[in-house]
mmCIF file of C-alpha atoms in Angstrom:
data_model
loop_
_atom_site.group_PDB
_atom_site.id
_atom_site.type_symbol
_atom_site.label_atom_id
_atom_site.label_comp_id
_atom_site.label_asym_id
_atom_site.label_seq_id
_atom_site.Cartn_x
_atom_site.Cartn_y
_atom_site.Cartn_z
ATOM 1 C CA UNK A 1 -3.088 15.415 -32.575
ATOM 2 C CA UNK A 2 -3.128 17.945 -35.777
ATOM 3 C CA UNK A 3 -5.753 15.927 -37.679
ATOM 4 C CA UNK A 4 -8.379 16.327 -34.617
ATOM 5 C CA UNK A 5 -6.958 20.177 -33.830
ATOM 6 C CA UNK A 6 -7.492 20.634 -37.558
ATOM 7 C CA UNK A 7 -10.888 18.786 -37.822
ATOM 8 C CA UNK A 8 -9.661 16.519 -40.539
ATOM 9 C CA UNK A 9 -10.491 13.644 -38.141
ATOM 10 C CA UNK A 10 -13.305 13.337 -35.297
ATOM 11 C CA UNK A 11 -12.193 12.781 -31.789
ATOM 12 C CA UNK A 12 -14.547 9.763 -30.727
ATOM 13 C CA UNK A 13 -17.293 10.606 -28.451
ATOM 14 C CA UNK A 14 -17.351 7.243 -26.719
ATOM 15 C CA UNK A 15 -15.545 4.054 -26.269
ATOM 16 C CA UNK A 16 -11.858 3.514 -25.152
ATOM 17 C CA UNK A 17 -9.005 5.366 -26.914
ATOM 18 C CA UNK A 18 -5.509 3.400 -26.557
ATOM 19 C CA UNK A 19 -2.418 5.528 -26.995
ATOM 20 C CA UNK A 20 0.922 3.140 -27.773
ATOM 21 C CA UNK A 21 4.113 4.844 -26.546
ATOM 22 C CA UNK A 22 2.246 7.381 -25.305
ATOM 23 C CA UNK A 23 3.766 10.820 -24.412
ATOM 24 C CA UNK A 24 2.378 13.775 -22.375
ATOM 25 C CA UNK A 25 2.085 17.247 -24.126
ATOM 26 C CA UNK A 26 -0.415 20.197 -23.894
ATOM 27 C CA UNK A 27 -1.914 19.314 -27.571
ATOM 28 C CA UNK A 28 -3.319 16.083 -26.192
ATOM 29 C CA UNK A 29 -4.879 17.831 -23.202
ATOM 30 C CA UNK A 30 -7.026 19.835 -25.335
ATOM 31 C CA UNK A 31 -9.458 16.638 -25.563
ATOM 32 C CA UNK A 32 -11.440 14.355 -23.224
ATOM 33 C CA UNK A 33 -8.863 11.902 -21.779
ATOM 34 C CA UNK A 34 -10.988 10.149 -19.320
ATOM 35 C CA UNK A 35 -11.398 7.284 -21.462
ATOM 36 C CA UNK A 36 -7.656 7.202 -22.672
ATOM 37 C CA UNK A 37 -5.596 4.329 -21.865
ATOM 38 C CA UNK A 38 -1.616 5.035 -22.191
ATOM 39 C CA UNK A 39 0.995 2.517 -22.944
ATOM 40 C CA UNK A 40 4.514 3.645 -22.148
ATOM 41 C CA UNK A 41 7.567 1.275 -21.120
ATOM 42 C CA UNK A 42 10.027 3.985 -20.431
ATOM 43 C CA UNK A 43 9.455 4.818 -16.877
ATOM 44 C CA UNK A 44 10.703 8.725 -17.303
ATOM 45 C CA UNK A 45 7.914 9.260 -19.878
ATOM 46 C CA UNK A 46 5.333 6.818 -17.996
ATOM 47 C CA UNK A 47 5.992 8.808 -14.754
ATOM 48 C CA UNK A 48 5.292 11.987 -16.723
ATOM 49 C CA UNK A 49 1.824 10.582 -17.938
ATOM 50 C CA UNK A 50 1.013 9.801 -14.355
ATOM 51 C CA UNK A 51 1.804 13.068 -13.037
ATOM 52 C CA UNK A 52 -0.679 14.477 -15.887
ATOM 53 C CA UNK A 53 -3.350 12.205 -13.926
ATOM 54 C CA UNK A 54 -3.575 9.808 -17.105
ATOM 55 C CA UNK A 55 -4.035 5.931 -16.828
ATOM 56 C CA UNK A 56 -0.765 4.351 -17.960
ATOM 57 C CA UNK A 57 0.617 0.965 -18.252
ATOM 58 C CA UNK A 58 3.874 -0.732 -19.133
ATOM 59 C CA UNK A 59 2.095 -2.713 -21.833
ATOM 60 C CA UNK A 60 -1.703 -2.870 -22.421
ATOM 61 C CA UNK A 61 -3.723 -5.909 -23.122
ATOM 62 C CA UNK A 62 -4.270 -6.420 -26.677
ATOM 63 C CA UNK A 63 -8.033 -6.149 -27.257
ATOM 64 C CA UNK A 64 -10.161 -5.445 -30.215
ATOM 65 C CA UNK A 65 -12.384 -2.612 -28.553
ATOM 66 C CA UNK A 66 -10.587 0.774 -28.827
ATOM 67 C CA UNK A 67 -12.666 3.419 -30.770
ATOM 68 C CA UNK A 68 -9.258 5.085 -31.621
ATOM 69 C CA UNK A 69 -5.622 4.211 -31.466
ATOM 70 C CA UNK A 70 -2.799 6.761 -31.369
ATOM 71 C CA UNK A 71 0.681 5.326 -31.548
ATOM 72 C CA UNK A 72 3.938 6.911 -31.814
ATOM 73 C CA UNK A 73 6.110 4.353 -33.377
ATOM 74 C CA UNK A 74 9.671 4.102 -32.543
ATOM 75 C CA UNK A 75 12.954 4.131 -34.670
ATOM 76 C CA UNK A 76 13.879 0.458 -34.747
ATOM 77 C CA UNK A 77 12.077 -1.261 -37.779
ATOM 78 C CA UNK A 78 10.961 -4.478 -36.479
ATOM 79 C CA UNK A 79 9.735 -3.086 -33.273
ATOM 80 C CA UNK A 80 7.696 -0.137 -35.019
ATOM 81 C CA UNK A 81 5.984 -2.778 -37.515
ATOM 82 C CA UNK A 82 5.017 -4.876 -34.465
ATOM 83 C CA UNK A 83 3.497 -1.850 -32.916
ATOM 84 C CA UNK A 84 1.546 -0.852 -35.927
ATOM 85 C CA UNK A 85 0.245 -4.390 -36.054
ATOM 86 C CA UNK A 86 -0.853 -4.542 -32.502
ATOM 87 C CA UNK A 87 -2.729 -1.064 -33.044
ATOM 88 C CA UNK A 88 -4.408 -2.591 -35.964
ATOM 89 C CA UNK A 89 -5.553 -5.520 -33.728
ATOM 90 C CA UNK A 90 -6.825 -3.374 -31.039
ATOM 91 C CA UNK A 91 -9.039 -1.096 -33.113
ATOM 92 C CA UNK A 92 -12.639 -1.744 -33.048
ATOM 93 C CA UNK A 93 -14.454 -2.104 -36.299
ATOM 94 C CA UNK A 94 -15.172 1.394 -37.797
ATOM 95 C CA UNK A 95 -12.114 2.735 -35.549
ATOM 96 C CA UNK A 96 -8.959 4.175 -36.962
ATOM 97 C CA UNK A 97 -5.212 4.039 -36.104
ATOM 98 C CA UNK A 98 -3.552 7.373 -36.130
ATOM 99 C CA UNK A 99 0.321 7.349 -36.098
ATOM 100 C CA UNK A 100 2.789 10.147 -36.125
ATOM 101 C CA UNK A 101 6.649 9.937 -36.651
ATOM 102 C CA UNK A 102 9.498 12.492 -36.967
ATOM 103 C CA UNK A 103 10.822 12.673 -40.302
ATOM 104 C CA UNK A 104 14.244 11.906 -39.763
ATOM 105 C CA UNK A 105 13.116 8.943 -37.765
ATOM 106 C CA UNK A 106 11.765 7.138 -40.697
ATOM 107 C CA UNK A 107 8.296 8.840 -41.188
ATOM 108 C CA UNK A 108 7.662 8.017 -44.932
ATOM 109 C CA UNK A 109 8.551 4.347 -44.024
ATOM 110 C CA UNK A 110 6.394 4.001 -41.298
ATOM 111 C CA UNK A 111 3.496 5.558 -43.519
ATOM 112 C CA UNK A 112 4.006 3.119 -46.279
ATOM 113 C CA UNK A 113 3.966 0.520 -43.543
ATOM 114 C CA UNK A 114 1.043 1.385 -42.153
ATOM 115 C CA UNK A 115 -0.753 1.531 -45.746
ATOM 116 C CA UNK A 116 0.582 -1.969 -46.864
ATOM 117 C CA UNK A 117 -0.958 -3.482 -43.628
ATOM 118 C CA UNK A 118 -4.500 -1.690 -43.379
ATOM 119 C CA UNK A 119 -4.452 1.244 -45.986
ATOM 120 C CA UNK A 120 -4.223 4.833 -45.876
ATOM 121 C CA UNK A 121 -6.950 7.268 -45.170
ATOM 122 C CA UNK A 122 -4.959 10.544 -45.074
ATOM 123 C CA UNK A 123 -1.814 12.327 -44.275
ATOM 124 C CA UNK A 124 -0.586 15.537 -42.892
ATOM 125 C CA UNK A 125 3.082 17.314 -42.337
ATOM 126 C CA UNK A 126 4.387 19.527 -39.957
ATOM 127 C CA UNK A 127 6.854 20.511 -37.190
ATOM 128 C CA UNK A 128 9.248 18.072 -39.592
ATOM 129 C CA UNK A 129 6.697 15.303 -38.751
ATOM 130 C CA UNK A 130 4.123 13.350 -40.539
ATOM 131 C CA UNK A 131 0.639 12.092 -39.269
ATOM 132 C CA UNK A 132 -1.272 9.343 -40.968
ATOM 133 C CA UNK A 133 -3.712 7.156 -40.413
ATOM 134 C CA UNK A 134 -6.063 4.183 -41.755
ATOM 135 C CA UNK A 135 -9.509 4.430 -43.201
ATOM 136 C CA UNK A 136 -12.255 2.925 -40.782
ATOM 137 C CA UNK A 137 -11.157 -0.303 -40.318
ATOM 138 C CA UNK A 138 -13.522 -3.238 -41.147
ATOM 139 C CA UNK A 139 -11.413 -6.391 -40.528
ATOM 140 C CA UNK A 140 -9.935 -6.072 -44.026
ATOM 141 C CA UNK A 141 -6.179 -5.758 -43.103
ATOM 142 C CA UNK A 142 -3.294 -8.074 -44.299
ATOM 143 C CA UNK A 143 -3.772 -10.820 -41.548
ATOM 144 C CA UNK A 144 -0.862 -12.883 -42.585
ATOM 145 C CA UNK A 145 1.559 -9.596 -42.752
ATOM 146 C CA UNK A 146 0.212 -8.596 -39.155
ATOM 147 C CA UNK A 147 1.178 -11.743 -37.770
ATOM 148 C CA UNK A 148 4.579 -11.859 -39.701
ATOM 149 C CA UNK A 149 5.095 -8.264 -37.991
ATOM 150 C CA UNK A 150 4.343 -9.545 -34.667
ATOM 151 C CA UNK A 151 6.505 -12.333 -34.696
ATOM 152 C CA UNK A 152 9.816 -10.207 -35.902
ATOM 153 C CA UNK A 153 9.455 -8.341 -32.760
ATOM 154 C CA UNK A 154 9.212 -11.361 -30.613
ATOM 155 C CA UNK A 155 11.993 -12.318 -28.014
ATOM 156 C CA UNK A 156 14.752 -14.764 -29.842
ATOM 157 C CA UNK A 157 17.845 -16.451 -28.477
ATOM 158 C CA UNK A 158 20.941 -14.516 -29.296
ATOM 159 C CA UNK A 159 24.751 -15.030 -28.797
ATOM 160 C CA UNK A 160 24.414 -18.918 -29.202
ATOM 161 C CA UNK A 161 21.478 -19.371 -27.298
ATOM 162 C CA UNK A 162 23.296 -17.911 -23.938
ATOM 163 C CA UNK A 163 20.749 -14.964 -23.907
ATOM 164 C CA UNK A 164 17.279 -13.750 -25.239
ATOM 165 C CA UNK A 165 16.647 -10.609 -26.477
ATOM 166 C CA UNK A 166 14.284 -8.758 -28.939
ATOM 167 C CA UNK A 167 14.376 -5.594 -31.390
ATOM 168 C CA UNK A 168 14.522 -2.099 -30.038
ATOM 169 C CA UNK A 169 16.170 -2.875 -26.926
ATOM 170 C CA UNK A 170 19.553 -1.035 -26.899
ATOM 171 C CA UNK A 171 22.341 -3.438 -28.398
ATOM 172 C CA UNK A 172 19.620 -6.166 -28.862
ATOM 173 C CA UNK A 173 21.492 -8.183 -30.881
ATOM 174 C CA UNK A 174 25.091 -7.923 -29.734
ATOM 175 C CA UNK A 175 26.974 -7.252 -26.384
ATOM 176 C CA UNK A 176 27.453 -3.675 -26.090
ATOM 177 C CA UNK A 177 31.269 -2.965 -26.122
ATOM 178 C CA UNK A 178 31.486 -0.839 -23.361
ATOM 179 C CA UNK A 179 29.523 -3.353 -21.017
ATOM 180 C CA UNK A 180 31.989 -6.116 -22.331
ATOM 181 C CA UNK A 181 35.127 -3.974 -21.407
ATOM 182 C CA UNK A 182 33.610 -3.584 -17.763
ATOM 183 C CA UNK A 183 33.106 -7.297 -17.559
ATOM 184 C CA UNK A 184 36.220 -8.054 -18.287
ATOM 185 C CA UNK A 185 37.725 -6.069 -16.103
ATOM 186 C CA UNK A 186 35.399 -6.403 -13.113
ATOM 187 C CA UNK A 187 37.355 -7.364 -9.701
ATOM 188 C CA UNK A 188 36.400 -10.971 -8.745
ATOM 189 C CA UNK A 189 36.430 -9.669 -5.039
ATOM 190 C CA UNK A 190 32.977 -8.046 -5.381
ATOM 191 C CA UNK A 191 30.985 -9.522 -2.651
ATOM 192 C CA UNK A 192 27.870 -8.809 -0.874
ATOM 193 C CA UNK A 193 24.829 -7.171 -1.992
ATOM 194 C CA UNK A 194 25.353 -5.105 -5.127
ATOM 195 C CA UNK A 195 23.095 -3.274 -7.826
ATOM 196 C CA UNK A 196 23.249 -2.859 -11.644
ATOM 197 C CA UNK A 197 21.837 0.574 -12.430
ATOM 198 C CA UNK A 198 20.709 0.787 -16.141
ATOM 199 C CA UNK A 199 20.729 -2.987 -16.239
ATOM 200 C CA UNK A 200 19.255 -3.285 -19.643
ATOM 201 C CA UNK A 201 18.795 -7.071 -20.779
ATOM 202 C CA UNK A 202 20.940 -8.306 -17.987
ATOM 203 C CA UNK A 203 24.350 -9.107 -19.476
ATOM 204 C CA UNK A 204 26.442 -7.193 -17.163
ATOM 205 C CA UNK A 205 24.631 -8.498 -14.244
ATOM 206 C CA UNK A 206 25.104 -12.029 -15.605
ATOM 207 C CA UNK A 207 28.684 -11.093 -15.841
ATOM 208 C CA UNK A 208 28.832 -10.357 -11.944
ATOM 209 C CA UNK A 209 27.259 -13.255 -10.889
ATOM 210 C CA UNK A 210 29.497 -15.589 -13.031
ATOM 211 C CA UNK A 211 32.786 -13.920 -12.147
ATOM 212 C CA UNK A 212 32.285 -12.703 -8.572
ATOM 213 C CA UNK A 213 31.341 -15.752 -6.527
ATOM 214 C CA UNK A 214 31.073 -13.390 -3.355
ATOM 215 C CA UNK A 215 28.171 -11.691 -4.696
ATOM 216 C CA UNK A 216 24.918 -12.894 -2.727
ATOM 217 C CA UNK A 217 22.435 -10.464 -3.759
ATOM 218 C CA UNK A 218 21.815 -8.449 -6.895
ATOM 219 C CA UNK A 219 19.374 -5.480 -7.709
ATOM 220 C CA UNK A 220 18.673 -4.434 -11.326
ATOM 221 C CA UNK A 221 17.300 -1.060 -12.208
ATOM 222 C CA UNK A 222 16.097 -0.376 -15.653
ATOM 223 C CA UNK A 223 13.819 2.454 -17.110
ATOM 224 C CA UNK A 224 12.794 0.101 -20.043
ATOM 225 C CA UNK A 225 10.117 -2.490 -19.227
ATOM 226 C CA UNK A 226 10.993 -4.329 -22.165
ATOM 227 C CA UNK A 227 14.506 -4.818 -21.266
ATOM 228 C CA UNK A 228 13.894 -5.335 -17.814
ATOM 229 C CA UNK A 229 11.776 -8.346 -18.627
ATOM 230 C CA UNK A 230 14.431 -9.955 -20.695
ATOM 231 C CA UNK A 231 16.779 -9.704 -17.877
ATOM 232 C CA UNK A 232 14.435 -11.736 -15.597
ATOM 233 C CA UNK A 233 14.549 -14.560 -18.200
ATOM 234 C CA UNK A 234 18.433 -14.067 -18.883
ATOM 235 C CA UNK A 235 19.355 -14.283 -14.905
ATOM 236 C CA UNK A 236 16.911 -17.236 -14.181
ATOM 237 C CA UNK A 237 19.744 -19.491 -13.977
ATOM 238 C CA UNK A 238 21.617 -17.504 -11.402
ATOM 239 C CA UNK A 239 18.294 -17.541 -9.198
ATOM 240 C CA UNK A 240 19.524 -20.594 -6.975
ATOM 241 C CA UNK A 241 23.076 -18.865 -6.161
ATOM 242 C CA UNK A 242 21.928 -15.226 -5.253
ATOM 243 C CA UNK A 243 18.671 -13.126 -4.310
ATOM 244 C CA UNK A 244 17.790 -11.124 -7.470
ATOM 245 C CA UNK A 245 15.447 -8.370 -7.531
ATOM 246 C CA UNK A 246 14.121 -6.297 -10.856
ATOM 247 C CA UNK A 247 13.097 -2.783 -10.547
ATOM 248 C CA UNK A 248 11.457 -0.772 -13.431
ATOM 249 C CA UNK A 249 12.611 2.506 -12.068
ATOM 250 C CA UNK A 250 14.087 5.670 -13.150
ATOM 251 C CA UNK A 251 17.648 5.753 -11.369
ATOM 252 C CA UNK A 252 18.003 9.718 -11.669
ATOM 253 C CA UNK A 253 14.830 10.013 -9.214
ATOM 254 C CA UNK A 254 17.448 8.341 -6.670
ATOM 255 C CA UNK A 255 17.514 5.070 -4.569
ATOM 256 C CA UNK A 256 17.593 4.393 -0.774
ATOM 257 C CA UNK A 257 20.673 5.400 1.043
ATOM 258 C CA UNK A 258 23.588 3.317 1.917
ATOM 259 C CA UNK A 259 22.366 -0.274 1.154
ATOM 260 C CA UNK A 260 25.087 -1.669 -1.238
ATOM 261 C CA UNK A 261 28.205 -3.149 -1.033
ATOM 262 C CA UNK A 262 28.949 -2.734 -4.598
ATOM 263 C CA UNK A 263 27.448 -1.104 -8.045
ATOM 264 C CA UNK A 264 28.316 -1.628 -11.441
ATOM 265 C CA UNK A 265 26.917 0.637 -14.248
ATOM 266 C CA UNK A 266 26.990 1.720 -18.063
ATOM 267 C CA UNK A 267 24.946 4.705 -17.522
ATOM 268 C CA UNK A 268 22.980 5.953 -20.396
ATOM 269 C CA UNK A 269 23.963 9.519 -21.948
ATOM 270 C CA UNK A 270 21.310 9.847 -24.494
ATOM 271 C CA UNK A 271 17.853 10.810 -23.637
ATOM 272 C CA UNK A 272 14.623 9.055 -25.394
ATOM 273 C CA UNK A 273 14.881 11.695 -28.277
ATOM 274 C CA UNK A 274 18.675 10.585 -28.916
ATOM 275 C CA UNK A 275 20.059 13.838 -27.858
ATOM 276 C CA UNK A 276 23.288 13.738 -25.715
ATOM 277 C CA UNK A 277 22.716 14.282 -22.375
ATOM 278 C CA UNK A 278 25.864 13.509 -20.406
ATOM 279 C CA UNK A 279 24.012 14.857 -17.084
ATOM 280 C CA UNK A 280 22.302 11.620 -17.219
ATOM 281 C CA UNK A 281 25.525 9.549 -16.460
ATOM 282 C CA UNK A 282 26.578 12.445 -13.653
ATOM 283 C CA UNK A 283 23.526 11.847 -12.051
ATOM 284 C CA UNK A 284 23.628 7.902 -11.900
ATOM 285 C CA UNK A 285 27.159 8.658 -10.340
ATOM 286 C CA UNK A 286 25.592 10.823 -7.587
ATOM 287 C CA UNK A 287 22.837 8.138 -7.203
ATOM 288 C CA UNK A 288 25.405 5.405 -6.814
ATOM 289 C CA UNK A 289 27.481 7.287 -4.067
ATOM 290 C CA UNK A 290 24.167 7.871 -2.215
ATOM 291 C CA UNK A 291 22.869 4.234 -2.229
ATOM 292 C CA UNK A 292 26.208 2.655 -1.307
ATOM 293 C CA UNK A 293 27.543 1.975 2.147
ATOM 294 C CA UNK A 294 30.781 3.523 3.263
ATOM 295 C CA UNK A 295 33.912 1.887 1.605
ATOM 296 C CA UNK A 296 31.613 0.735 -1.053
ATOM 297 C CA UNK A 297 32.532 0.210 -4.373
ATOM 298 C CA UNK A 298 31.311 1.681 -7.775
ATOM 299 C CA UNK A 299 32.560 0.131 -11.256
ATOM 300 C CA UNK A 300 31.648 2.303 -13.955
ATOM 301 C CA UNK A 301 32.137 2.385 -17.744
ATOM 302 C CA UNK A 302 31.839 5.390 -19.856
ATOM 303 C CA UNK A 303 32.883 7.031 -22.996
ATOM 304 C CA UNK A 304 36.421 8.696 -22.452
ATOM 305 C CA UNK A 305 34.970 12.091 -23.485
ATOM 306 C CA UNK A 306 32.381 12.336 -21.008
ATOM 307 C CA UNK A 307 33.023 14.817 -18.430
ATOM 308 C CA UNK A 308 32.582 12.244 -15.326
ATOM 309 C CA UNK A 309 35.882 13.419 -13.320
ATOM 310 C CA UNK A 310 34.447 16.325 -11.272
ATOM 311 C CA UNK A 311 31.437 14.566 -10.186
ATOM 312 C CA UNK A 312 33.498 11.307 -8.994
ATOM 313 C CA UNK A 313 35.775 13.412 -7.156
ATOM 314 C CA UNK A 314 33.086 15.387 -5.158
ATOM 315 C CA UNK A 315 31.033 11.929 -4.552
ATOM 316 C CA UNK A 316 33.801 9.388 -3.777
ATOM 317 C CA UNK A 317 36.816 9.308 -1.636
ATOM 318 C CA UNK A 318 39.215 7.668 -3.982
ATOM 319 C CA UNK A 319 38.742 6.409 -7.846
ATOM 320 C CA UNK A 320 41.047 5.154 -10.364
ATOM 321 C CA UNK A 321 40.956 3.951 -14.095
ATOM 322 C CA UNK A 322 41.171 0.350 -14.178
ATOM 323 C CA UNK A 323 41.282 -0.147 -18.260
ATOM 324 C CA UNK A 324 40.857 1.928 -21.278
ATOM 325 C CA UNK A 325 40.121 1.018 -24.768
ATOM 326 C CA UNK A 326 37.651 1.396 -27.715
ATOM 327 C CA UNK A 327 37.049 4.908 -26.777
ATOM 328 C CA UNK A 328 35.721 3.835 -23.220
ATOM 329 C CA UNK A 329 37.094 3.860 -19.731
ATOM 330 C CA UNK A 330 36.357 1.304 -16.793
ATOM 331 C CA UNK A 331 36.883 3.398 -13.559
ATOM 332 C CA UNK A 332 36.687 2.124 -9.868
ATOM 333 C CA UNK A 333 35.291 4.413 -7.290
ATOM 334 C CA UNK A 334 35.369 3.888 -3.675
ATOM 335 C CA UNK A 335 32.959 5.742 -1.216
ATOM 336 C CA UNK A 336 34.633 7.367 1.600
ATOM 337 C CA UNK A 337 34.237 5.855 5.489
ATOM 338 C CA UNK A 338 33.612 8.380 8.046
ATOM 339 C CA UNK A 339 36.423 9.124 10.210
ATOM 340 C CA UNK A 340 36.181 8.454 14.235
ATOM 341 C CA UNK A 341 38.593 11.315 15.019
ATOM 342 C CA UNK A 342 36.530 14.269 15.649
ATOM 343 C CA UNK A 343 34.401 12.235 18.272
ATOM 344 C CA UNK A 344 37.294 11.114 19.938
ATOM 345 C CA UNK A 345 38.552 14.696 20.275
ATOM 346 C CA UNK A 346 35.510 15.769 21.570
ATOM 347 C CA UNK A 347 35.486 13.489 24.405
ATOM 348 C CA UNK A 348 39.281 14.169 25.128
ATOM 349 C CA UNK A 349 38.242 17.822 25.358
ATOM 350 C CA UNK A 350 35.580 17.290 27.613
ATOM 351 C CA UNK A 351 37.716 15.215 29.849
ATOM 352 C CA UNK A 352 40.417 17.662 30.353
ATOM 353 C CA UNK A 353 37.803 20.397 31.266
ATOM 354 C CA UNK A 354 36.747 18.255 34.107
#
């Protein structure tokens, strides 16, 4: 927002304003936001925007009528270039695209990208970040380059055609080694209704359905909308043998209690800003314990150094390490079954009193 705060650029007095990869923050709220339409596919950030009273969608329709397009490009190059291409497409004649990137996340590279695509109208630096913008756009952008960047972000087949994925999604072109370790040690007797917390693009869920014939229903919970849409495609072949449901959801906000026979999870331990956040995994464990029925099982994979043992001990009756390798560990934890002993004892005491 620095160009608008400093007066280097005017805030549009009319027309829709699009904000791609939007985040809430007090600098944004200094301006009229009744015409702002926010796009944010990461559920915790989308929830924050909604709480601030802003209009937010996981993905905005690409139109050509925005009087201003704000964009916070991600770190991954192909995804970032595709987002800049969409921003240019969405800008009305005479509108600008304004982007900002942290210096350590490729600010200079993204500035060069925007300059190559549509020209550069100015740049400012502050707070270890760079903000840069186009001149007023008039359709003079590089159309061939724009289309090439859009296609570079499109979903494509990976791993010999078994799955589809796209740049920017976690482990988008490979099987994450932690998930692979968990898949290799899944108990084949998992049965009934299950859930995958932090399901990503669907690899682990697909392995559960392939290895556990007793699994009759599986709910996938994922905070990143782009990944969840890929999971829908990747699990379509299993839809005739199990009931599948896909939830764009922030698991840390909790789930309904006691609904699952088993849960699998490779929980995140980084926030959207890439900082270490082991409390995310701890919260996933707590939520899993609440969502499992008595006697239900959690199958969890985690980095060996992460401090999950105390949380597991508090939330589950028993736990054991099924496998270790590559710096990861696979843990099985079982939820306690309430004892009927105290109720029987109370009844016997009453009988004696009579």
